[in-house]
Short mmCIF file of C-alpha atoms in Angstrom, two decimals:
data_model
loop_
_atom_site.label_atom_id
_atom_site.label_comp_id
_atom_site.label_asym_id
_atom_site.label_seq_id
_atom_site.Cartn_x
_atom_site.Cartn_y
_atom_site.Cartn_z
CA UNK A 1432 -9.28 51.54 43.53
CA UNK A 1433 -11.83 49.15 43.25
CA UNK A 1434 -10.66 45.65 42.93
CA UNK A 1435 -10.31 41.94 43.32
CA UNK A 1436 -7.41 39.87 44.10
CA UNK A 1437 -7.61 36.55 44.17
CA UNK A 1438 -5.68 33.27 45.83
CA UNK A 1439 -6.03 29.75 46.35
CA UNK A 1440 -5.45 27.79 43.54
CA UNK A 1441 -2.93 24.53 42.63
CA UNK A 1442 -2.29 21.21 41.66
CA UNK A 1443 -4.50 18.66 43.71
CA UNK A 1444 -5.09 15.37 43.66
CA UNK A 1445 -8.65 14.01 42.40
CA UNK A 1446 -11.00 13.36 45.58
CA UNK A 1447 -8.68 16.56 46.66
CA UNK A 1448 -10.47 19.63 48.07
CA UNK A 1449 -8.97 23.52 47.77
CA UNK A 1450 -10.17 27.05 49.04
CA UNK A 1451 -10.60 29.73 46.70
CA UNK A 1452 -10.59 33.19 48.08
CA UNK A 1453 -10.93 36.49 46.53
CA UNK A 1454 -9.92 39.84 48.66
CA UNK A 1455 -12.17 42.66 47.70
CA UNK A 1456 -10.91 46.54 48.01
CA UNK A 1457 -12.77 49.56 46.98
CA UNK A 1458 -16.41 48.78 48.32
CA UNK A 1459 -18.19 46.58 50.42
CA UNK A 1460 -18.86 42.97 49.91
CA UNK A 1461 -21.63 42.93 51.86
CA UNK A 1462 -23.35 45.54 49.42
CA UNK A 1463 -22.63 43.42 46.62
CA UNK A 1464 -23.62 39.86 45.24
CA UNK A 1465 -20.61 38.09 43.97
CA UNK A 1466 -19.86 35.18 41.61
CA UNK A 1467 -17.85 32.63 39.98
CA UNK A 1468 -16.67 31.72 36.97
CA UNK A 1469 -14.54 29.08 35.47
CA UNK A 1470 -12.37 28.50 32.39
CA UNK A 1471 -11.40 25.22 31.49
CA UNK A 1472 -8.03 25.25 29.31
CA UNK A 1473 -8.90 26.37 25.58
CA UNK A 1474 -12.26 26.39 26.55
CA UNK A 1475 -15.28 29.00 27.35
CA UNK A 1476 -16.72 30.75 29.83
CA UNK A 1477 -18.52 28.96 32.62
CA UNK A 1478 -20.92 30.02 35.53
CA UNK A 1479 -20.18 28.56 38.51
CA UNK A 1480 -22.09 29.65 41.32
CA UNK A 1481 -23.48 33.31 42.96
CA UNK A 1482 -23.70 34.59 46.26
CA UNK A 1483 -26.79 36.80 47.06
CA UNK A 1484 -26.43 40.24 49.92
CA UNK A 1485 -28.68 38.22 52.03
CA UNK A 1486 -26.99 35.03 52.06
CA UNK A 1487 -28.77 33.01 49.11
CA UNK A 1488 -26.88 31.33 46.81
CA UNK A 1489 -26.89 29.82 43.70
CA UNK A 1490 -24.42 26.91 41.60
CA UNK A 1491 -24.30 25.58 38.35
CA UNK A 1492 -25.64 21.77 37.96
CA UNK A 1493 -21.92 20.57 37.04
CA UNK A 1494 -20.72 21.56 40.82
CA UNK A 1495 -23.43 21.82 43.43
CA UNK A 1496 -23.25 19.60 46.00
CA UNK A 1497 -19.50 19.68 45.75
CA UNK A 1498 -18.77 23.41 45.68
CA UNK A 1499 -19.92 25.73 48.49
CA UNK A 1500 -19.59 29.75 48.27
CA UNK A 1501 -18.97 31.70 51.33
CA UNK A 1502 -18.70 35.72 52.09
CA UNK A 1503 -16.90 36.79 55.09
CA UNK A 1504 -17.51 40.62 55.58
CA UNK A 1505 -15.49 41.42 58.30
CA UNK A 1506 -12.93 40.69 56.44
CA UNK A 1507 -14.57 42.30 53.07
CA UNK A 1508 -13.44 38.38 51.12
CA UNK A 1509 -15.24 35.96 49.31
CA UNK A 1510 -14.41 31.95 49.28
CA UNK A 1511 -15.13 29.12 47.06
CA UNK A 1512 -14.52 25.87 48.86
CA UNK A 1513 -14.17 22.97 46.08
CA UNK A 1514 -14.67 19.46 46.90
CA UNK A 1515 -14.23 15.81 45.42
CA UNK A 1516 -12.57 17.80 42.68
CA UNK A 1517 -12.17 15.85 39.59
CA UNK A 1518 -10.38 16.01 36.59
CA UNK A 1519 -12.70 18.25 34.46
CA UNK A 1520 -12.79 20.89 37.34
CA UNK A 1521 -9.10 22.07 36.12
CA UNK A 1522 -9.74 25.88 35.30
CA UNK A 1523 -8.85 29.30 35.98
CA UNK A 1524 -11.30 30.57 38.77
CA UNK A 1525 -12.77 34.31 38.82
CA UNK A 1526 -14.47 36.09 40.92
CA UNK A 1527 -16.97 39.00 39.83
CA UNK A 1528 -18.97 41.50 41.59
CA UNK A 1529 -22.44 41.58 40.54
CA UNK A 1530 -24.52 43.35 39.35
CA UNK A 1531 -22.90 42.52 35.83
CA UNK A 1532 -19.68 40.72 36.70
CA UNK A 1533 -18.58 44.47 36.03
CA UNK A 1534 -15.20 43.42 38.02
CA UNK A 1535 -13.68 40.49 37.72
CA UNK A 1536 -10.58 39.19 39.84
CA UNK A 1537 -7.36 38.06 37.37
CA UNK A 1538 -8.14 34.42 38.00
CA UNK A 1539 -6.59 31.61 39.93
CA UNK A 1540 -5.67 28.25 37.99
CA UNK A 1541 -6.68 24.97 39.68
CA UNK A 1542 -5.58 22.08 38.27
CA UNK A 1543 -6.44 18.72 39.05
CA UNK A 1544 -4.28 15.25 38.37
CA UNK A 1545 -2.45 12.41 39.77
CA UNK B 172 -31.81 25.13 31.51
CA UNK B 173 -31.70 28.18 28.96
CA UNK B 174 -29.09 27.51 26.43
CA UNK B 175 -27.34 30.14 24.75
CA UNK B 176 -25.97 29.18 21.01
CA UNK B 177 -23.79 31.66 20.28
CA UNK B 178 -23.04 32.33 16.17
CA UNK B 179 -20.74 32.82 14.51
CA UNK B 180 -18.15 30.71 16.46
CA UNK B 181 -15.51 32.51 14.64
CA UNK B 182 -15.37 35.84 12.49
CA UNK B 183 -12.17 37.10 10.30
CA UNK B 184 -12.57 41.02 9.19
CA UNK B 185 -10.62 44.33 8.98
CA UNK B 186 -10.03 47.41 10.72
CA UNK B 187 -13.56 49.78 10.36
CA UNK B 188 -15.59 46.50 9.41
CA UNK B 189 -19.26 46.22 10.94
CA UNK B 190 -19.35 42.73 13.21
CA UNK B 191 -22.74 41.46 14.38
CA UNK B 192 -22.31 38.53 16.70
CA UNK B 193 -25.83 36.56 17.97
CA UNK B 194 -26.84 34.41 20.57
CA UNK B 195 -30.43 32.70 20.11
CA UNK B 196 -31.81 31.66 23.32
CA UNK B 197 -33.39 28.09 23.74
CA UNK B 198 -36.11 29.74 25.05
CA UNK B 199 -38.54 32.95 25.91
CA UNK B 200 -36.76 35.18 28.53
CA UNK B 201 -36.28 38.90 30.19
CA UNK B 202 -33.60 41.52 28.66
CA UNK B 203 -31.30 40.17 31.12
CA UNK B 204 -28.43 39.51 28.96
CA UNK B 205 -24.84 40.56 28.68
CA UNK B 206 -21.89 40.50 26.44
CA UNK B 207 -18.19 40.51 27.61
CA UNK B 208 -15.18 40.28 25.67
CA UNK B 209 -12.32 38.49 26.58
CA UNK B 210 -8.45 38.91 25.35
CA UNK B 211 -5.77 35.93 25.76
CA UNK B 212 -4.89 35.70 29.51
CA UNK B 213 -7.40 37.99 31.04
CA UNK B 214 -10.64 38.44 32.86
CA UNK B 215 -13.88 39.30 30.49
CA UNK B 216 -14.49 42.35 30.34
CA UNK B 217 -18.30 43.79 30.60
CA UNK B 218 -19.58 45.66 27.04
CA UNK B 219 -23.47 45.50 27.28
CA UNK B 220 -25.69 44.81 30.22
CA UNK B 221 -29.42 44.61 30.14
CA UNK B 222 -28.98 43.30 26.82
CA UNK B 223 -28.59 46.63 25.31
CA UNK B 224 -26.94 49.69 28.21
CA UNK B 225 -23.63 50.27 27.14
CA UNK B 226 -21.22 50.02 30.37
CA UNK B 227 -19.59 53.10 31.53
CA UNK B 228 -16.18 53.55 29.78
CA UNK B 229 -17.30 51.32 26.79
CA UNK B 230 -16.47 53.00 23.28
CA UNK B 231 -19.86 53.80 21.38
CA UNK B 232 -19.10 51.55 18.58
CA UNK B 233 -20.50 48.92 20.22
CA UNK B 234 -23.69 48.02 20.76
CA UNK B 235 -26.25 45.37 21.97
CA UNK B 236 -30.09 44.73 20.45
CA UNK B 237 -32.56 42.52 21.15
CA UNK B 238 -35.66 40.92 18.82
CA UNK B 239 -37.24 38.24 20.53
CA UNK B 240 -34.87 35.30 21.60
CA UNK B 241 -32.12 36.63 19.42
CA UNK B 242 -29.96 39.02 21.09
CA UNK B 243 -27.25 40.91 18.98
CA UNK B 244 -23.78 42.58 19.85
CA UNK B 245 -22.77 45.00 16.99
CA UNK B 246 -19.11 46.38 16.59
CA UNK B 247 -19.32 49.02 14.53
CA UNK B 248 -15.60 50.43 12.73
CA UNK B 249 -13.54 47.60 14.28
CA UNK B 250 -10.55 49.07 15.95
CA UNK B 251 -7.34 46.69 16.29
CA UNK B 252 -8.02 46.58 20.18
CA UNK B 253 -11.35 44.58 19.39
CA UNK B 254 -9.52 41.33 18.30
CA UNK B 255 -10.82 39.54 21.07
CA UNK B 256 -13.23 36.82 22.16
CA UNK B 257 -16.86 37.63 22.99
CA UNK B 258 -19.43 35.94 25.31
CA UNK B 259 -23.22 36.50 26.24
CA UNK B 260 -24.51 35.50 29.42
CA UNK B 261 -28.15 35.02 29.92
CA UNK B 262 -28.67 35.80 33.51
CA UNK B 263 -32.79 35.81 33.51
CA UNK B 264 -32.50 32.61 34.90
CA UNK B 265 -30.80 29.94 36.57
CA UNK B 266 -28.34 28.20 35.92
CA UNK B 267 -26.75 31.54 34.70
CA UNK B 268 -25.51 30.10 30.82
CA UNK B 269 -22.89 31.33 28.55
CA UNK B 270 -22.97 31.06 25.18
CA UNK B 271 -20.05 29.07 23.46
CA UNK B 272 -17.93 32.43 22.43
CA UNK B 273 -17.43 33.79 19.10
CA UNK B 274 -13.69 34.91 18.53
CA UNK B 275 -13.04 37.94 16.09
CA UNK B 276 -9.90 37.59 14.22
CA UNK B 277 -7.65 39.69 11.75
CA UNK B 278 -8.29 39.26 8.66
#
């Protein structure tokens, strides 16, 4: 079965970092580009950031420089690593394999406050 | 940036009502649009890719177009499993944008 499960998230502190990672089963990662994409509480959909086959990769204005995506295919998983997190970074976190997002992980909630 | 305004925000109809649901981008771009719907407390779900290729395993009554910026998501005979919230995602470009979601209620 072709899926994503994903782990990482909490409470942290602001200035706080957290790893995101999302276990892929059912094909190859390394085939694949993968995303991200946040939902702040009551909110909408957001694009985060994407990771390209070949290693290019791609983040929304809001997070770059903070936020770093990372694919290891040995292990067939994908990571966001989240830094300096702040206050408005609270969300549920999915991964999606691309083309199309057409399979999205369940989410994993960060939340971030003193 | 492309921005995607997304219209209506909200629409209230009935079981086998037509729903059209638009998002206007801010500016000229490729077909490469898609529309997802989204239920309380799950992922999206792909509809439409390529702003108008139905996804495998997606019912026929829905449906995307395109006419120049505006790109259209059509439910056609709305079943009680399409209460949900819908989102298109212009990925021509980055950053990859969302529009703001338009949530289809019971009327």
């Amino acid at each position: 079965e072709v899926q994503l499960v994903q782990s990482g998230g909490g409470l942290v502190r602001p200035g706080g970092s957290l790893r995101l990672s999302c276990a892929a089963s059912g094909f190859t990662i390394s085939d694949k580009y993968m995303s991200w994409v946040r939902q702040a509480p009551g909110k909408g959909l957001e694009w985060v950031s994407v990771v390209y086959s070949g290693g290019n990769t791609f983040y929304a204005d809001s997070v770059r420089g903070r936020f770093t995506v990372s694919r290891d295919n040995s292990k067939n998983m994908l990571f966001l690593q989240i830094n300096n997190l702040r206050a408005e970074d609270t969300a549920v976190y999915y991964c999606a394999r691309e083309p199309m997002m057409d399979v999205w992980g369940k989410g994993t909630t960060v939340t971030v406050s003193s | 940036d492309i921005q995607m305004t997304q219209s209506p925000s909200s629409v209230s109809a009935s079981v086998g009502d037509r729903v059209t649901i638009t998002c206007r981008a801010s500016q000229n771009m490729n077909s490469w649009l898609d529309w997802f719907q989204q239920k309380p407390g799950k992922a999206p779900k792909l509809l439409i890719y390529a702003a108008s290729t139905l996804q495998s395993g997606v019912p026929s009554r829905f449906s995307g177009s395109r006419s120049g910026t505006d790109f259209t998501l059509t439910i056609n005979s709305l079943q009680p499993e399409d209460f949900a919230t819908y989102y298109c995602l212009q990925v021509d470009t980055f950053p990859w944008t969302f529009g703001q979601g338009t949530k289809v209620e019971i009327k």
